[in-house]
Structure formats: C-alpha cells, structure tokens
PDB file of C-alpha atoms in Angstrom:
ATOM      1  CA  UNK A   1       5.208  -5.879  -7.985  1.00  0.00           C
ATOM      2  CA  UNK A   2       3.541  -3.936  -4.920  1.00  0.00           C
ATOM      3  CA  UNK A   3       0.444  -1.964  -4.903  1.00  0.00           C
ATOM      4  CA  UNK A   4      -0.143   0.692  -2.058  1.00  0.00           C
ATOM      5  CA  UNK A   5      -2.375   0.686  -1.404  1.00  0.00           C
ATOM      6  CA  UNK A   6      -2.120   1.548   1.299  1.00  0.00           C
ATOM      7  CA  UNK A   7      -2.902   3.267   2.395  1.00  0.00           C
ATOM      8  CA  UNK A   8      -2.842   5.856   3.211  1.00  0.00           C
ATOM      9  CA  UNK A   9      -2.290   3.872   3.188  1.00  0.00           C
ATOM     10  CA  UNK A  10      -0.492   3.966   5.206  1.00  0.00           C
ATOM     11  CA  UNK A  11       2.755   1.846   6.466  1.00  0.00           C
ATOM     12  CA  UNK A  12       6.107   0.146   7.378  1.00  0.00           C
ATOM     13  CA  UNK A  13       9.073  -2.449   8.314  1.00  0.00           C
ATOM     14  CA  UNK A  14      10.400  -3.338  11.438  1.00  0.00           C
ATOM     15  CA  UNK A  15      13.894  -2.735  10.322  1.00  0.00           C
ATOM     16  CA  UNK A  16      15.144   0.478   8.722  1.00  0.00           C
ATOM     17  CA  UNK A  17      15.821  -0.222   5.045  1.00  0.00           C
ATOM     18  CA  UNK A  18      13.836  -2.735   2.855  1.00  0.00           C
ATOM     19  CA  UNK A  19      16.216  -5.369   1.440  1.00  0.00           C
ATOM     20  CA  UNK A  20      16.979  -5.656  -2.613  1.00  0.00           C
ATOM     21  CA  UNK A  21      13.933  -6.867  -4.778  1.00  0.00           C
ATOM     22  CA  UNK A  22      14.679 -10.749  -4.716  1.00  0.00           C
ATOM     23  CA  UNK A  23      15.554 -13.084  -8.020  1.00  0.00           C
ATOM     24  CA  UNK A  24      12.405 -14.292  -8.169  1.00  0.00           C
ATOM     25  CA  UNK A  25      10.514 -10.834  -7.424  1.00  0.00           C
ATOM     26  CA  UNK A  26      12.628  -9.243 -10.090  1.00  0.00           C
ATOM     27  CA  UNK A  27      11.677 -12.079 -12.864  1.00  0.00           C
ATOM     28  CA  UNK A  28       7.662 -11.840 -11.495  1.00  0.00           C
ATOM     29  CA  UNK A  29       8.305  -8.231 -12.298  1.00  0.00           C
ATOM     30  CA  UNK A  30       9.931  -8.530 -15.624  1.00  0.00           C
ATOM     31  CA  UNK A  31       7.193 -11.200 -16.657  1.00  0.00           C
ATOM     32  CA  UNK A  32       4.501  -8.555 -15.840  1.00  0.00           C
ATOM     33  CA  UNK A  33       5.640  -5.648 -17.771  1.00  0.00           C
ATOM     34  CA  UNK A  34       6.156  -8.009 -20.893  1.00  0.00           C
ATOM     35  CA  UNK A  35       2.815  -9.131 -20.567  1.00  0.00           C
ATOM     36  CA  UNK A  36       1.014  -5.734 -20.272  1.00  0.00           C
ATOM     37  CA  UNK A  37       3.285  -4.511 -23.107  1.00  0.00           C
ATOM     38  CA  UNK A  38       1.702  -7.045 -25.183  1.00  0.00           C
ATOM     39  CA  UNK A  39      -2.082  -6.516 -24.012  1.00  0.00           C
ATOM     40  CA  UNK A  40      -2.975  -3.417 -25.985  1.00  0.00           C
ATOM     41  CA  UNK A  41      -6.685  -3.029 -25.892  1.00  0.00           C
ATOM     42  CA  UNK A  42      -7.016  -5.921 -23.409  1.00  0.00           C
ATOM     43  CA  UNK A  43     -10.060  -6.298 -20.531  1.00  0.00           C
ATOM     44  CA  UNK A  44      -9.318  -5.866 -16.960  1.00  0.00           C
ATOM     45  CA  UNK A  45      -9.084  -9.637 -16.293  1.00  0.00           C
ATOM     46  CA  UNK A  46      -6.279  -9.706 -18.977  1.00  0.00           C
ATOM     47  CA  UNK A  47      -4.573  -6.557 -17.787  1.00  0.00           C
ATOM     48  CA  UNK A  48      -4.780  -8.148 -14.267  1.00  0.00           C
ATOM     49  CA  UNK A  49      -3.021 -11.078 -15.564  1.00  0.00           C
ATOM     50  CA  UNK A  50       0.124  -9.497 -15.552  1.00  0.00           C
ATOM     51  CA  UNK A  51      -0.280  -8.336 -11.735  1.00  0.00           C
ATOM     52  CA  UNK A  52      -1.127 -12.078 -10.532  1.00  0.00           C
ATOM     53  CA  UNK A  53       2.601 -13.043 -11.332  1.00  0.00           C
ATOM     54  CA  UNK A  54       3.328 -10.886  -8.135  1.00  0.00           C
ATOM     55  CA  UNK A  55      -0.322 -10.793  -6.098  1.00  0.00           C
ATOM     56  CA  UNK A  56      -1.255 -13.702  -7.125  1.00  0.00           C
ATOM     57  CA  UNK A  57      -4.217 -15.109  -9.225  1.00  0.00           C
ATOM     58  CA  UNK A  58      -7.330 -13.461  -6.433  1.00  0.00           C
ATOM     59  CA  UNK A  59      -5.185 -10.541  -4.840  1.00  0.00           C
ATOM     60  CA  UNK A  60      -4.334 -12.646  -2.122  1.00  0.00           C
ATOM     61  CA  UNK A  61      -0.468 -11.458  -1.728  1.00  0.00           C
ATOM     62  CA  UNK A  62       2.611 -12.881  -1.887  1.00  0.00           C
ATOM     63  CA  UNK A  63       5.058 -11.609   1.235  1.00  0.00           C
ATOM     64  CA  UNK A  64       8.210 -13.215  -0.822  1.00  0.00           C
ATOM     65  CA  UNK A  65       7.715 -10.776  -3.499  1.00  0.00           C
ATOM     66  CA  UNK A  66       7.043  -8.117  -1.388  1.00  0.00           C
ATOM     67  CA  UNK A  67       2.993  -7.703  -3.101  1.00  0.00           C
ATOM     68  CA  UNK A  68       0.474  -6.681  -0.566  1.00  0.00           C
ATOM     69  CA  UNK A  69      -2.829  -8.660  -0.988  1.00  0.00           C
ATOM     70  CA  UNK A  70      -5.092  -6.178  -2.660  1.00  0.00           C
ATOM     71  CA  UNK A  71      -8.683  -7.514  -1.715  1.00  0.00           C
ATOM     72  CA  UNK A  72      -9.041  -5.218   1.293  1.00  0.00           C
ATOM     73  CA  UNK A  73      -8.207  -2.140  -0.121  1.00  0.00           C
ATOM     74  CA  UNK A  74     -10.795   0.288  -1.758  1.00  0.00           C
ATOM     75  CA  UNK A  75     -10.921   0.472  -5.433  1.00  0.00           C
ATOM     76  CA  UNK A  76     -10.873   4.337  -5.303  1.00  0.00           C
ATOM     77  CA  UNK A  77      -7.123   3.769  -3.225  1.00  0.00           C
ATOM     78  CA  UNK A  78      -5.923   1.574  -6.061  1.00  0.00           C
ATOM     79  CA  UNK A  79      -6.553   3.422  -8.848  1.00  0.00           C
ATOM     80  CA  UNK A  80      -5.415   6.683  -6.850  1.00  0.00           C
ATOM     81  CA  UNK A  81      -2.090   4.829  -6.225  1.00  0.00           C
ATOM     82  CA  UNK A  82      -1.674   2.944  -9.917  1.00  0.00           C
ATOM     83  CA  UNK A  83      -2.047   6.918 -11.411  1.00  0.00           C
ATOM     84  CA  UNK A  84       1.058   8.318  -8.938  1.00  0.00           C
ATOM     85  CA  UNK A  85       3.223   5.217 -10.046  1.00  0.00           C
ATOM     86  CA  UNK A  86       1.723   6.039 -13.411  1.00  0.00           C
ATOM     87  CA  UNK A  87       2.973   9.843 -13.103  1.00  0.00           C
ATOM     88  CA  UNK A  88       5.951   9.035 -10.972  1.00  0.00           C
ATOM     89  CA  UNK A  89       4.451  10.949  -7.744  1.00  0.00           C
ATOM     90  CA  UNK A  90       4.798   7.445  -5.857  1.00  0.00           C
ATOM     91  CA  UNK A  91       7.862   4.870  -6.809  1.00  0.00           C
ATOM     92  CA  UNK A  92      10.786   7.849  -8.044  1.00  0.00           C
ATOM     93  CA  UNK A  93      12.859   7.742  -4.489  1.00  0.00           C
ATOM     94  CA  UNK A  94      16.196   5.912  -5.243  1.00  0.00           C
ATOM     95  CA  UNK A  95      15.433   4.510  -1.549  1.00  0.00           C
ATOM     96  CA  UNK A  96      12.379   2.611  -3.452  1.00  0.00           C
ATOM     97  CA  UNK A  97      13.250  -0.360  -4.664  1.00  0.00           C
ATOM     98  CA  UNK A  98      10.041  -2.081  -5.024  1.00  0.00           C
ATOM     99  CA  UNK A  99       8.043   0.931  -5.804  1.00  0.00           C
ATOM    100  CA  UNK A 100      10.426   1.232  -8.333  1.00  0.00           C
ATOM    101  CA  UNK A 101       9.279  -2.009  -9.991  1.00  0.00           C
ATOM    102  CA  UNK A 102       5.640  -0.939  -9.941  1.00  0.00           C
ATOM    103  CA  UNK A 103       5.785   2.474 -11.487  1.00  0.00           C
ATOM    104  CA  UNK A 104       7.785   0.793 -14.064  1.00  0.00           C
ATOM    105  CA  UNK A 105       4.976  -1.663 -14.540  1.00  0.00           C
ATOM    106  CA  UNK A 106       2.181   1.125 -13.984  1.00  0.00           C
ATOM    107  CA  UNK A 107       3.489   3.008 -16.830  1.00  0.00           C
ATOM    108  CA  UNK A 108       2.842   0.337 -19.549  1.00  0.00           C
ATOM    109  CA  UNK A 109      -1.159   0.747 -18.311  1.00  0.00           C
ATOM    110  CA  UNK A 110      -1.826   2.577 -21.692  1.00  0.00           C
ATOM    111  CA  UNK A 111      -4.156   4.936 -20.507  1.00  0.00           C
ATOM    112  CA  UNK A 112      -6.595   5.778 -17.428  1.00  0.00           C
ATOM    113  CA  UNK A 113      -9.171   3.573 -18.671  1.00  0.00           C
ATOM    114  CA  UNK A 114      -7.056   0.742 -18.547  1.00  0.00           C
ATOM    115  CA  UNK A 115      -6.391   1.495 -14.642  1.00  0.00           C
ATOM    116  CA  UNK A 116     -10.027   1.686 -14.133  1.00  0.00           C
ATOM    117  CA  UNK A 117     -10.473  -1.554 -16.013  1.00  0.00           C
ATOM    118  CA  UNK A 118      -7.537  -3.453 -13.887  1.00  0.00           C
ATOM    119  CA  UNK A 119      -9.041  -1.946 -10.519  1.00  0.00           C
ATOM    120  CA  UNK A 120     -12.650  -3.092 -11.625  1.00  0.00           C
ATOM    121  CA  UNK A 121     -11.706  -6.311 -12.170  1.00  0.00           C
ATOM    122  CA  UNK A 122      -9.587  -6.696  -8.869  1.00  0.00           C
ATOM    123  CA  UNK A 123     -12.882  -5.120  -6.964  1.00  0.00           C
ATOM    124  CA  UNK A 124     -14.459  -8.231  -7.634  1.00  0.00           C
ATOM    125  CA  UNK A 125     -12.087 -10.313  -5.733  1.00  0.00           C
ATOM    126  CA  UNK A 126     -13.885 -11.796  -2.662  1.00  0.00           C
ATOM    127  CA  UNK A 127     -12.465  -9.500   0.419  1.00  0.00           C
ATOM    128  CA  UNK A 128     -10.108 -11.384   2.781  1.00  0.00           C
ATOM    129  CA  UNK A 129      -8.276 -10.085   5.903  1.00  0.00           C
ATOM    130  CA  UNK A 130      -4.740 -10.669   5.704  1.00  0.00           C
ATOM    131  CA  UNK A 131      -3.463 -13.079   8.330  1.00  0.00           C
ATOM    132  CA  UNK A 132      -1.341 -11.214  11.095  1.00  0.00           C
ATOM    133  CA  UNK A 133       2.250 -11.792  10.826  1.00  0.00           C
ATOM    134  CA  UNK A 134       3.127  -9.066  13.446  1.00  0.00           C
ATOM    135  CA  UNK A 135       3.491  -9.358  17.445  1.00  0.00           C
ATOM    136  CA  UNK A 136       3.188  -6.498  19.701  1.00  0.00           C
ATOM    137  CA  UNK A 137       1.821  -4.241  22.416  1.00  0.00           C
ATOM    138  CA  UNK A 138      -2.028  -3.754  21.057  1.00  0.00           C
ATOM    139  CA  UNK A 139      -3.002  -1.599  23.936  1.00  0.00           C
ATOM    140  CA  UNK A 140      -0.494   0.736  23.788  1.00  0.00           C
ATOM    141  CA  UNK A 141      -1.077   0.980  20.057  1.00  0.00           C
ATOM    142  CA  UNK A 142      -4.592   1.649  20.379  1.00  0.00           C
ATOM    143  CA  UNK A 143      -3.655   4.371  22.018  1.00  0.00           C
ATOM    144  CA  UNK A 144      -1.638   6.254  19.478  1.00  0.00           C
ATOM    145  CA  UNK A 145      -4.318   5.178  16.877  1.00  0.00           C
ATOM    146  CA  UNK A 146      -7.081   7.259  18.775  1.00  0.00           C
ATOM    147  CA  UNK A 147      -5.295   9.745  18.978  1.00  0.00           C
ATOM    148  CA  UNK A 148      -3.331   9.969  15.811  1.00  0.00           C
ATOM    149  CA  UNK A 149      -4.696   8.059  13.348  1.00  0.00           C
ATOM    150  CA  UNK A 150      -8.409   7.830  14.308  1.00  0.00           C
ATOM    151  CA  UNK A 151      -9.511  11.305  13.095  1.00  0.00           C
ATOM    152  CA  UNK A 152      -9.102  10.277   9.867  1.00  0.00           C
ATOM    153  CA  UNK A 153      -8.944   5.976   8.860  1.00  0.00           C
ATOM    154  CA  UNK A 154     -11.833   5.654  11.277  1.00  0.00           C
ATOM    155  CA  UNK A 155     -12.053   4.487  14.944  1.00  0.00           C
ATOM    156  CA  UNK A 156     -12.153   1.021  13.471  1.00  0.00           C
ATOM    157  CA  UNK A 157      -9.886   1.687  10.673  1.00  0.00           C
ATOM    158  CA  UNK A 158     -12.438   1.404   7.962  1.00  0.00           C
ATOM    159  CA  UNK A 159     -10.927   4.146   6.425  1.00  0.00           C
ATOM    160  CA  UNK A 160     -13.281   7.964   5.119  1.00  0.00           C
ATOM    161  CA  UNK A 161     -13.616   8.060   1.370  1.00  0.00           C
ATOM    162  CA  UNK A 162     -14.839  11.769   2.385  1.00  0.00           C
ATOM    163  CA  UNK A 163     -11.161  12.650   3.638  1.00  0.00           C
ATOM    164  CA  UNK A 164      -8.905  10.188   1.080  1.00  0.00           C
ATOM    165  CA  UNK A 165      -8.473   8.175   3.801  1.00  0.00           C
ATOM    166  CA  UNK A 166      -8.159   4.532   2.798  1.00  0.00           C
ATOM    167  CA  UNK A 167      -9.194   1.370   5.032  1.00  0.00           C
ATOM    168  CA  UNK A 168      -6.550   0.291   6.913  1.00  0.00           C
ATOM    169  CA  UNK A 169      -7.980  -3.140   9.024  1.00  0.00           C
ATOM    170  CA  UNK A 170      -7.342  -6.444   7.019  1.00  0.00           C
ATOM    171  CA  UNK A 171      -4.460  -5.157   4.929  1.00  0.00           C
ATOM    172  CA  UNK A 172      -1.452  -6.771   5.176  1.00  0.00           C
ATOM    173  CA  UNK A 173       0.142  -5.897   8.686  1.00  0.00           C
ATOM    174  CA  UNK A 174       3.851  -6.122   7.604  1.00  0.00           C
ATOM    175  CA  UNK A 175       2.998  -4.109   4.611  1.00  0.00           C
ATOM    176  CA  UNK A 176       1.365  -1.173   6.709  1.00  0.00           C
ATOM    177  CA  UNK A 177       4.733  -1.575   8.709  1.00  0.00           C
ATOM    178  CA  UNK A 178       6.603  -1.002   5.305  1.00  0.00           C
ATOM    179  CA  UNK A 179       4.657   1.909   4.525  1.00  0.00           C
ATOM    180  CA  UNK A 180       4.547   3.940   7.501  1.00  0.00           C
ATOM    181  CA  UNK A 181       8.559   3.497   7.946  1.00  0.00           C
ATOM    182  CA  UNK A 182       8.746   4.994   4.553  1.00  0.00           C
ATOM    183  CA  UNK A 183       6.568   7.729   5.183  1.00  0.00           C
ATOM    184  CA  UNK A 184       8.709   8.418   8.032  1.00  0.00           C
ATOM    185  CA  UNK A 185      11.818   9.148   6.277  1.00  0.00           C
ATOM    186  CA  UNK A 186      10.332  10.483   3.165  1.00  0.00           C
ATOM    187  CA  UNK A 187      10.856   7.735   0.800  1.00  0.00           C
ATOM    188  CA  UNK A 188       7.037   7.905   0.264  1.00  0.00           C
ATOM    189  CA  UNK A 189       5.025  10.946   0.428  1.00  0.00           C
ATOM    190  CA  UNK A 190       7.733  13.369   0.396  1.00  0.00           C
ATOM    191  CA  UNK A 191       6.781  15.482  -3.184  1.00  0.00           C
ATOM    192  CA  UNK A 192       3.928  18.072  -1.972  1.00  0.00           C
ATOM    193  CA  UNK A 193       2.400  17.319  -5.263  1.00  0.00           C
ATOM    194  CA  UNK A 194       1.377  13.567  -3.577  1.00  0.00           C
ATOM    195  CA  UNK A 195      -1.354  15.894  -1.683  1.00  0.00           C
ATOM    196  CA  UNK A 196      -2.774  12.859   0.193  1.00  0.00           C
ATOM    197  CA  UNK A 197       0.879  11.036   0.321  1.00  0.00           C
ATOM    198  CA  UNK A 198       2.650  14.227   1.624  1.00  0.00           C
ATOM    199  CA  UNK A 199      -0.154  14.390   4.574  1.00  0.00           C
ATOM    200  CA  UNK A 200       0.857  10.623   5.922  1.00  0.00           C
ATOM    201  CA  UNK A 201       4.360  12.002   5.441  1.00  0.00           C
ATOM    202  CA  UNK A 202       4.094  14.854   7.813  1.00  0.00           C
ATOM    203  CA  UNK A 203       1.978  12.031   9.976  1.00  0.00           C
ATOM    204  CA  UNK A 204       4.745   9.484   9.935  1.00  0.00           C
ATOM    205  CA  UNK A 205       6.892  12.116  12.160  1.00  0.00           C
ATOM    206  CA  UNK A 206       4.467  12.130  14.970  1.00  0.00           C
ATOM    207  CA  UNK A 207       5.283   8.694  16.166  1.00  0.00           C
ATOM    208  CA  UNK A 208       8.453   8.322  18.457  1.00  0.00           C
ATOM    209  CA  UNK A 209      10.212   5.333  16.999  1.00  0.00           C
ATOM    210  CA  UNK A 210       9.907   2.117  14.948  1.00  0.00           C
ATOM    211  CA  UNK A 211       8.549   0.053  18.267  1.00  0.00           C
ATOM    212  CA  UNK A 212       5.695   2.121  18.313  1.00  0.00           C
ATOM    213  CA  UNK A 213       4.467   2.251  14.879  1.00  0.00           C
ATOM    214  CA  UNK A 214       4.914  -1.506  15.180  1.00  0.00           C
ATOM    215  CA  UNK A 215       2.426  -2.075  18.091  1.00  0.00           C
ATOM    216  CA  UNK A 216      -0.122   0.487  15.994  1.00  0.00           C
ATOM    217  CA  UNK A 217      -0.505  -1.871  12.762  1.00  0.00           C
ATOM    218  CA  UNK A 218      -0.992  -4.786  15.900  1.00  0.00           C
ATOM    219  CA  UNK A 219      -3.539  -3.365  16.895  1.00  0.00           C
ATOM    220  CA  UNK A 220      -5.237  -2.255  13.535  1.00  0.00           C
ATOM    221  CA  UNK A 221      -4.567  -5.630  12.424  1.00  0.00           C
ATOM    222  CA  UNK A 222      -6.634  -6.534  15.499  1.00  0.00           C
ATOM    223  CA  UNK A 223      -9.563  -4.357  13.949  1.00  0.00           C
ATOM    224  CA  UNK A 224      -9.912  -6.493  10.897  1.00  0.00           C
ATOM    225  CA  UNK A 225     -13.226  -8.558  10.397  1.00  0.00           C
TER     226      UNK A 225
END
C-alpha cells in the first residue's frame, strides 16, 4: 500500500521500471482492503488500521512494501492524494503497479469523510524525518533545486500550501526518487484532470537524466530537520 504523498510530491527510482508488488506487499495489501471493507462507520484510528499492515502502526514506512512513511507529509497532501486514488486520477497507468494497489484500497474509503477521518488520525503521528537511503552529488543538486524546484516546495523544501505544493524535506528519499521517475514518463501526472499532478509532470521533463534527479532528492533529503 503506498501513499503519495508526495508530493508533489514529488518523486522517483534510480532504475527505470519499479519491480512487481512483492508476496508479502501483495498479502499486506489484500489484508487492508478486507479490513476497510469490514469497517463501515468506523473512526479514523480503525480506518487507519488497515493502512498500518503496509505503513506500519505510526506511519513510519516500510521500504519492503514499497509504503512511504507518512508522518512528514501534510494532511492537506494526503487527503488530496487518497481522493485521486479514490477517483482513479492517480493509480490507473498499467505502468503502476503499486499505485494500483492503493486506489484499489482507496476506493473501499466509503465516503470523503472517512478520508478526512483516516488523514486526521495519521496527522497525529509524531513527525519523523525519514532516514537517507540515497548517495549522491548534493551540490550539484542544490543547484537544480533553486532553480527548478525552489519557486514552488520552498528554498528549504517545506513545501507552499498557497501553491499545492507539498513539503518535500524528511520524506522518504527513495520514494521522492520513485515519484519523480514516474512523473517523468507519465506514469503519474499524465491526465490534465490531475491539475497539480499534470504540473510535476510537465516538471519531471526539465531534468536531463535519472543521475540528476537522483543528486536533487540528496540534497532535499539533506534539508530535512
């Protein structure tokens, strides 16, 4: 199960395709969607129960199953990205695999309220920079963050709710990686309805290759408190 979060969230993998959800990602996944099928009315901390079998029991992550620890990014992010895998704007490219898994997860939320509920609940997760997992040229990637990237997440990264542009220092690095890659070749962001997704789409074209990108989230991940 994987939340974007990000970010614009934005981004990306070091290599060029992600690989098949695992066994075990593909069970956490199945577990979840049985469980929120079965919560009906149920409060955000039983809703969120469901998530925890992929991001664990305090947002904290889980690489393995490809879950992004969600206690860095903004509530307003979350609950922007659980409504497009909710409405299929986010997850529907065959190229997708994991977002996949979390629109089909999304779409047993019942309702809006219960995404508000879920995203309450995880904002009260104690905020926890993810640990860097990346290695890479920071100055040259502060570079192409000022002048790329800054306008909008911030010249720390600390995102602008004013421009929809979500935090991006202290989420997870090799998640960002993920992100931005598929921004870059249109897996994510691609449908002009996704206004805010379809902006890091036309973004993710302005950096010259994979290398690049990399040493960006190095030195956003650099950023982080």
């Amino acid at each position: 199960m994987k939340l974007p979060i990000l970010l614009l969230s934005v981004v990306m993998v070091a290599c060029s395709n992600d690989p098949a959800p695992s066994a075990n990602s593909e069970q956490a996944a199945s577990a979840a969607v049985a469980a929120l099928q079965g919560s009906g009315s149920a409060s955000g901390k039983d809703l969120y129960a469901a998530c925890s079998a992929c991001h664990g029991a305090n947002g904290e992550g889980n690489k393995a199953l490809n879950a992004p620890s969600l206690t860095n990014q903004q509530s307003w992010y979350l609950e922007r990205q659980l409504l497009g895998f909710r409405s299929g704007v986010r997850g529907s490219h065959p190229d997708d695999a994991f977002g996949a898994q979390m629109q089909g997860i999304a779409k047993t939320l019942p309702d809006d309220a219960a995404v508000k509920s879920v995203v309450a609940y995880i904002d009260g997760f104690k905020a926890k920079p993810a640990a860097a997992t990346l290695t890479g040229n920071a100055k040259r990637g502060a570079d192409y963050y000022s002048n790329l990237c800054g306008a909008c997440h911030g010249p720390n990264a600390e995102g602008n709710d004013k421009l929809q542009a979500p935090a991006l220092a202290g989420v997870d690095d090799w998640y960002l990686l993920q992100q931005f890659d598929h921004f870059s070749k249109g897996i994510r962001g691609s449908d002009e309805s996704d206004r805010y997704g379809y902006q890091m789409f036309m973004m993710g074209k302005t950096l010259p290759d994979a290398e690049v990108a990399k040493d960006v989230v190095v030195y956003i991940q650099s950023l982080a408190d």
